[in-house]
mmCIF file with all atom_site columns, C-alpha atoms in Angstrom:
data_model
loop_
_atom_site.group_PDB
_atom_site.id
_atom_site.type_symbol
_atom_site.label_atom_id
_atom_site.label_alt_id
_atom_site.label_comp_id
_atom_site.label_asym_id
_atom_site.label_entity_id
_atom_site.label_seq_id
_atom_site.pdbx_PDB_ins_code
_atom_site.Cartn_x
_atom_site.Cartn_y
_atom_site.Cartn_z
_atom_site.occupancy
_atom_site.B_iso_or_equiv
_atom_site.pdbx_formal_charge
_atom_site.auth_seq_id
_atom_site.auth_comp_id
_atom_site.auth_asym_id
_atom_site.auth_atom_id
_atom_site.pdbx_PDB_model_num
ATOM 1   C CA . TRP A 1 1   ? -15.799 -18.649 4.869  1.00 66.00 ? 12  TRP A CA 1
ATOM 2   C CA . THR A 1 2   ? -12.575 -18.263 6.760  1.00 80.00 ? 13  THR A CA 1
ATOM 3   C CA . HIS A 1 3   ? -9.693  -20.713 6.461  1.00 80.00 ? 14  HIS A CA 1
ATOM 4   C CA . SER A 1 4   ? -10.702 -22.138 9.857  1.00 85.00 ? 15  SER A CA 1
ATOM 5   C CA . ASP A 1 5   ? -14.326 -22.573 8.745  1.00 84.00 ? 16  ASP A CA 1
ATOM 6   C CA . TYR A 1 6   ? -13.239 -24.354 5.597  1.00 83.00 ? 17  TYR A CA 1
ATOM 7   C CA . ASP A 1 7   ? -10.841 -26.604 7.518  1.00 87.00 ? 18  ASP A CA 1
ATOM 8   C CA . ALA A 1 8   ? -13.598 -27.516 9.973  1.00 88.00 ? 19  ALA A CA 1
ATOM 9   C CA . GLU A 1 9   ? -15.902 -28.377 7.082  1.00 87.00 ? 20  GLU A CA 1
ATOM 10  C CA . MET A 1 10  ? -13.196 -30.575 5.528  1.00 85.00 ? 21  MET A CA 1
ATOM 11  C CA . GLU A 1 11  ? -12.803 -32.373 8.862  1.00 89.00 ? 22  GLU A CA 1
ATOM 12  C CA . ALA A 1 12  ? -16.547 -32.981 8.981  1.00 89.00 ? 23  ALA A CA 1
ATOM 13  C CA . TRP A 1 13  ? -16.445 -34.444 5.464  1.00 87.00 ? 24  TRP A CA 1
ATOM 14  C CA . LEU A 1 14  ? -13.506 -36.648 6.361  1.00 87.00 ? 25  LEU A CA 1
ATOM 15  C CA . LEU A 1 15  ? -15.311 -37.975 9.438  1.00 88.00 ? 26  LEU A CA 1
ATOM 16  C CA . ALA A 1 16  ? -18.500 -38.584 7.471  1.00 88.00 ? 27  ALA A CA 1
ATOM 17  C CA . LEU A 1 17  ? -16.672 -40.415 4.701  1.00 87.00 ? 28  LEU A CA 1
ATOM 18  C CA . THR A 1 18  ? -14.818 -42.496 7.281  1.00 88.00 ? 29  THR A CA 1
ATOM 19  C CA . ASP A 1 19  ? -18.045 -43.334 9.130  1.00 86.00 ? 30  ASP A CA 1
ATOM 20  C CA . LEU A 1 20  ? -19.595 -44.397 5.836  1.00 85.00 ? 31  LEU A CA 1
ATOM 21  C CA . ARG A 1 21  ? -16.579 -46.662 5.253  1.00 87.00 ? 32  ARG A CA 1
ATOM 22  C CA . VAL A 1 22  ? -15.724 -45.047 1.950  1.00 84.00 ? 33  VAL A CA 1
ATOM 23  C CA . ALA A 1 23  ? -12.537 -46.535 0.522  1.00 88.00 ? 34  ALA A CA 1
ATOM 24  C CA . HIS A 1 24  ? -9.339  -44.685 1.422  1.00 88.00 ? 35  HIS A CA 1
ATOM 25  C CA . SER A 1 25  ? -8.522  -43.851 -2.176 1.00 89.00 ? 36  SER A CA 1
ATOM 26  C CA . GLU A 1 26  ? -11.978 -42.362 -2.814 1.00 87.00 ? 37  GLU A CA 1
ATOM 27  C CA . ARG A 1 27  ? -11.975 -40.530 0.513  1.00 86.00 ? 38  ARG A CA 1
ATOM 28  C CA . ASP A 1 28  ? -8.524  -39.103 -0.233 1.00 88.00 ? 39  ASP A CA 1
ATOM 29  C CA . GLY A 1 29  ? -9.755  -38.034 -3.663 1.00 88.00 ? 40  GLY A CA 1
ATOM 30  C CA . VAL A 1 30  ? -12.701 -36.101 -2.211 1.00 85.00 ? 41  VAL A CA 1
ATOM 31  C CA . ILE A 1 31  ? -10.543 -34.459 0.466  1.00 84.00 ? 42  ILE A CA 1
ATOM 32  C CA . GLY A 1 32  ? -7.945  -33.618 -2.182 1.00 87.00 ? 43  GLY A CA 1
ATOM 33  C CA . LEU A 1 33  ? -10.600 -31.875 -4.268 1.00 85.00 ? 44  LEU A CA 1
ATOM 34  C CA . LEU A 1 34  ? -11.788 -29.937 -1.231 1.00 85.00 ? 45  LEU A CA 1
ATOM 35  C CA . ARG A 1 35  ? -8.239  -28.918 -0.321 1.00 84.00 ? 46  ARG A CA 1
ATOM 36  C CA . GLY A 1 36  ? -7.668  -27.789 -3.889 1.00 86.00 ? 47  GLY A CA 1
ATOM 37  C CA . GLU A 1 37  ? -10.654 -25.445 -3.727 1.00 87.00 ? 48  GLU A CA 1
ATOM 38  C CA . ARG A 1 38  ? -9.875  -24.055 -0.260 1.00 83.00 ? 49  ARG A CA 1
ATOM 39  C CA . GLN A 1 39  ? -8.005  -20.922 -1.299 1.00 83.00 ? 50  GLN A CA 1
ATOM 40  C CA . ARG A 1 40  ? -10.426 -20.090 -4.118 1.00 82.00 ? 51  ARG A CA 1
ATOM 41  C CA . VAL A 1 41  ? -13.484 -20.393 -1.875 1.00 80.00 ? 52  VAL A CA 1
ATOM 42  C CA . VAL A 1 42  ? -11.987 -18.420 1.004  1.00 78.00 ? 53  VAL A CA 1
ATOM 43  C CA . THR A 1 43  ? -10.611 -15.705 -1.280 1.00 79.00 ? 54  THR A CA 1
ATOM 44  C CA . ALA A 1 44  ? -13.944 -15.383 -3.095 1.00 74.00 ? 55  ALA A CA 1
ATOM 45  C CA . GLN A 1 45  ? -15.740 -14.971 0.212  1.00 63.00 ? 56  GLN A CA 1
ATOM 46  C CA . GLU A 1 46  ? -13.274 -12.336 1.407  1.00 60.00 ? 57  GLU A CA 1
ATOM 47  C CA . GLU A 1 47  ? -13.644 -10.368 -1.822 1.00 63.00 ? 58  GLU A CA 1
ATOM 48  C CA . GLU A 1 48  ? -17.432 -10.407 -1.602 1.00 62.00 ? 59  GLU A CA 1
ATOM 49  C CA . LYS A 1 49  ? -17.524 -9.368  2.050  1.00 66.00 ? 60  LYS A CA 1
ATOM 50  C CA . PRO A 1 50  ? -19.056 -5.885  2.221  1.00 71.00 ? 61  PRO A CA 1
ATOM 51  C CA . LYS A 1 51  ? -17.334 -3.302  4.346  1.00 78.00 ? 62  LYS A CA 1
ATOM 52  C CA . THR A 1 52  ? -18.899 -2.484  7.677  1.00 83.00 ? 63  THR A CA 1
ATOM 53  C CA . LEU A 1 53  ? -19.922 1.085   8.362  1.00 84.00 ? 64  LEU A CA 1
ATOM 54  C CA . LEU A 1 54  ? -16.992 1.225   10.799 1.00 85.00 ? 65  LEU A CA 1
ATOM 55  C CA . GLU A 1 55  ? -14.591 0.378   7.959  1.00 84.00 ? 66  GLU A CA 1
ATOM 56  C CA . LYS A 1 56  ? -16.284 2.918   5.689  1.00 83.00 ? 67  LYS A CA 1
ATOM 57  C CA . VAL A 1 57  ? -15.860 5.781   8.195  1.00 82.00 ? 68  VAL A CA 1
ATOM 58  C CA . GLY A 1 58  ? -12.182 5.040   8.730  1.00 85.00 ? 69  GLY A CA 1
ATOM 59  C CA . GLY A 1 59  ? -12.071 2.386   11.425 1.00 86.00 ? 70  GLY A CA 1
ATOM 60  C CA . GLN A 1 60  ? -11.077 2.635   15.062 1.00 87.00 ? 71  GLN A CA 1
ATOM 61  C CA . ASP A 1 61  ? -8.869  5.687   14.477 1.00 89.00 ? 72  ASP A CA 1
ATOM 62  C CA . ALA A 1 62  ? -11.797 7.644   13.060 1.00 89.00 ? 73  ALA A CA 1
ATOM 63  C CA . VAL A 1 63  ? -14.007 6.647   16.007 1.00 89.00 ? 74  VAL A CA 1
ATOM 64  C CA . GLU A 1 64  ? -11.359 7.821   18.468 1.00 92.00 ? 75  GLU A CA 1
ATOM 65  C CA . MET A 1 65  ? -10.992 11.148  16.633 1.00 91.00 ? 76  MET A CA 1
ATOM 66  C CA . LEU A 1 66  ? -14.762 11.629  16.564 1.00 90.00 ? 77  LEU A CA 1
ATOM 67  C CA . VAL A 1 67  ? -15.067 10.941  20.291 1.00 91.00 ? 78  VAL A CA 1
ATOM 68  C CA . GLU A 1 68  ? -12.219 13.360  21.081 1.00 91.00 ? 79  GLU A CA 1
ATOM 69  C CA . PHE A 1 69  ? -13.794 16.045  18.874 1.00 90.00 ? 80  PHE A CA 1
ATOM 70  C CA . VAL A 1 70  ? -17.261 15.674  20.403 1.00 90.00 ? 81  VAL A CA 1
ATOM 71  C CA . ASN A 1 71  ? -15.929 15.619  23.960 1.00 89.00 ? 82  ASN A CA 1
ATOM 72  C CA . ALA A 1 72  ? -13.871 18.766  23.366 1.00 90.00 ? 83  ALA A CA 1
ATOM 73  C CA . LYS A 1 73  ? -16.998 20.492  22.022 1.00 89.00 ? 84  LYS A CA 1
ATOM 74  C CA . ASN A 1 74  ? -19.077 19.288  24.979 1.00 88.00 ? 85  ASN A CA 1
ATOM 75  C CA . LEU A 1 75  ? -16.535 20.524  27.530 1.00 89.00 ? 86  LEU A CA 1
ATOM 76  C CA . ALA A 1 76  ? -16.257 23.881  25.751 1.00 91.00 ? 87  ALA A CA 1
ATOM 77  C CA . ASP A 1 77  ? -20.011 24.480  25.593 1.00 91.00 ? 88  ASP A CA 1
ATOM 78  C CA . PRO A 1 78  ? -21.124 26.353  28.734 1.00 92.00 ? 89  PRO A CA 1
ATOM 79  C CA . ARG A 1 79  ? -24.673 25.041  28.348 1.00 91.00 ? 90  ARG A CA 1
ATOM 80  C CA . ILE A 1 80  ? -23.729 21.375  28.751 1.00 89.00 ? 91  ILE A CA 1
ATOM 81  C CA . LYS A 1 81  ? -20.176 21.207  30.073 1.00 88.00 ? 92  LYS A CA 1
ATOM 82  C CA . GLY A 1 82  ? -21.464 20.587  33.614 1.00 89.00 ? 93  GLY A CA 1
ATOM 83  C CA . PHE A 1 83  ? -22.827 17.211  32.527 1.00 86.00 ? 94  PHE A CA 1
ATOM 84  C CA . PHE A 1 84  ? -19.392 16.082  31.399 1.00 82.00 ? 95  PHE A CA 1
ATOM 85  C CA . SER A 1 85  ? -16.871 17.902  33.580 1.00 79.00 ? 96  SER A CA 1
ATOM 86  C CA . GLU A 1 86  ? -17.425 15.757  36.685 1.00 84.00 ? 97  GLU A CA 1
ATOM 87  C CA . VAL A 1 87  ? -17.273 12.437  34.842 1.00 86.00 ? 98  VAL A CA 1
ATOM 88  C CA . SER A 1 88  ? -14.100 10.405  34.331 1.00 91.00 ? 99  SER A CA 1
ATOM 89  C CA . GLN A 1 89  ? -13.083 11.449  30.835 1.00 89.00 ? 100 GLN A CA 1
ATOM 90  C CA . LYS A 1 90  ? -11.190 8.214   30.283 1.00 92.00 ? 101 LYS A CA 1
ATOM 91  C CA . SER A 1 91  ? -14.261 6.099   31.159 1.00 91.00 ? 102 SER A CA 1
ATOM 92  C CA . LEU A 1 92  ? -16.548 8.354   29.144 1.00 91.00 ? 103 LEU A CA 1
ATOM 93  C CA . ARG A 1 93  ? -14.319 8.103   26.048 1.00 91.00 ? 104 ARG A CA 1
ATOM 94  C CA . ALA A 1 94  ? -14.097 4.323   26.362 1.00 92.00 ? 105 ALA A CA 1
ATOM 95  C CA . HIS A 1 95  ? -17.881 4.040   26.698 1.00 90.00 ? 106 HIS A CA 1
ATOM 96  C CA . GLN A 1 96  ? -18.491 6.336   23.720 1.00 91.00 ? 107 GLN A CA 1
ATOM 97  C CA . GLN A 1 97  ? -15.950 4.497   21.561 1.00 91.00 ? 108 GLN A CA 1
ATOM 98  C CA . ASN A 1 98  ? -17.515 1.131   22.406 1.00 90.00 ? 109 ASN A CA 1
ATOM 99  C CA . LEU A 1 99  ? -20.970 2.476   21.628 1.00 89.00 ? 110 LEU A CA 1
ATOM 100 C CA . LEU A 1 100 ? -19.911 3.899   18.258 1.00 88.00 ? 111 LEU A CA 1
ATOM 101 C CA . GLN A 1 101 ? -18.063 0.712   17.317 1.00 87.00 ? 112 GLN A CA 1
ATOM 102 C CA . MET A 1 102 ? -21.206 -1.294  18.061 1.00 86.00 ? 113 MET A CA 1
ATOM 103 C CA . VAL A 1 103 ? -23.443 1.126   16.135 1.00 86.00 ? 114 VAL A CA 1
ATOM 104 C CA . PHE A 1 104 ? -21.037 1.192   13.177 1.00 82.00 ? 115 PHE A CA 1
ATOM 105 C CA . GLY A 1 105 ? -20.856 -2.607  13.077 1.00 81.00 ? 116 GLY A CA 1
ATOM 106 C CA . GLY A 1 106 ? -17.345 -3.111  14.378 1.00 71.00 ? 117 GLY A CA 1
#
């Protein structure tokens, strides 16, 4: 749960309680309880959230370094450099970074 998710859920409860014509004092009591638990629920969810593979490998910076390293190796290798030398390096790097981010769950 994010704070926004929790807030949206509280709004849904408020609307439902209003539609059911629950007394203001009771409705306010339920919403008060929900508000009181907001931080605990959101924090608990954030703590339990497992890291993505992208986070485990070092994030966007690590992906950029990996792409730069691989491209330098590709351009230095006489067997395959022809495949990469005539391609826009900027576009190629962007494509490779996007692909790795997707694969790593980012």
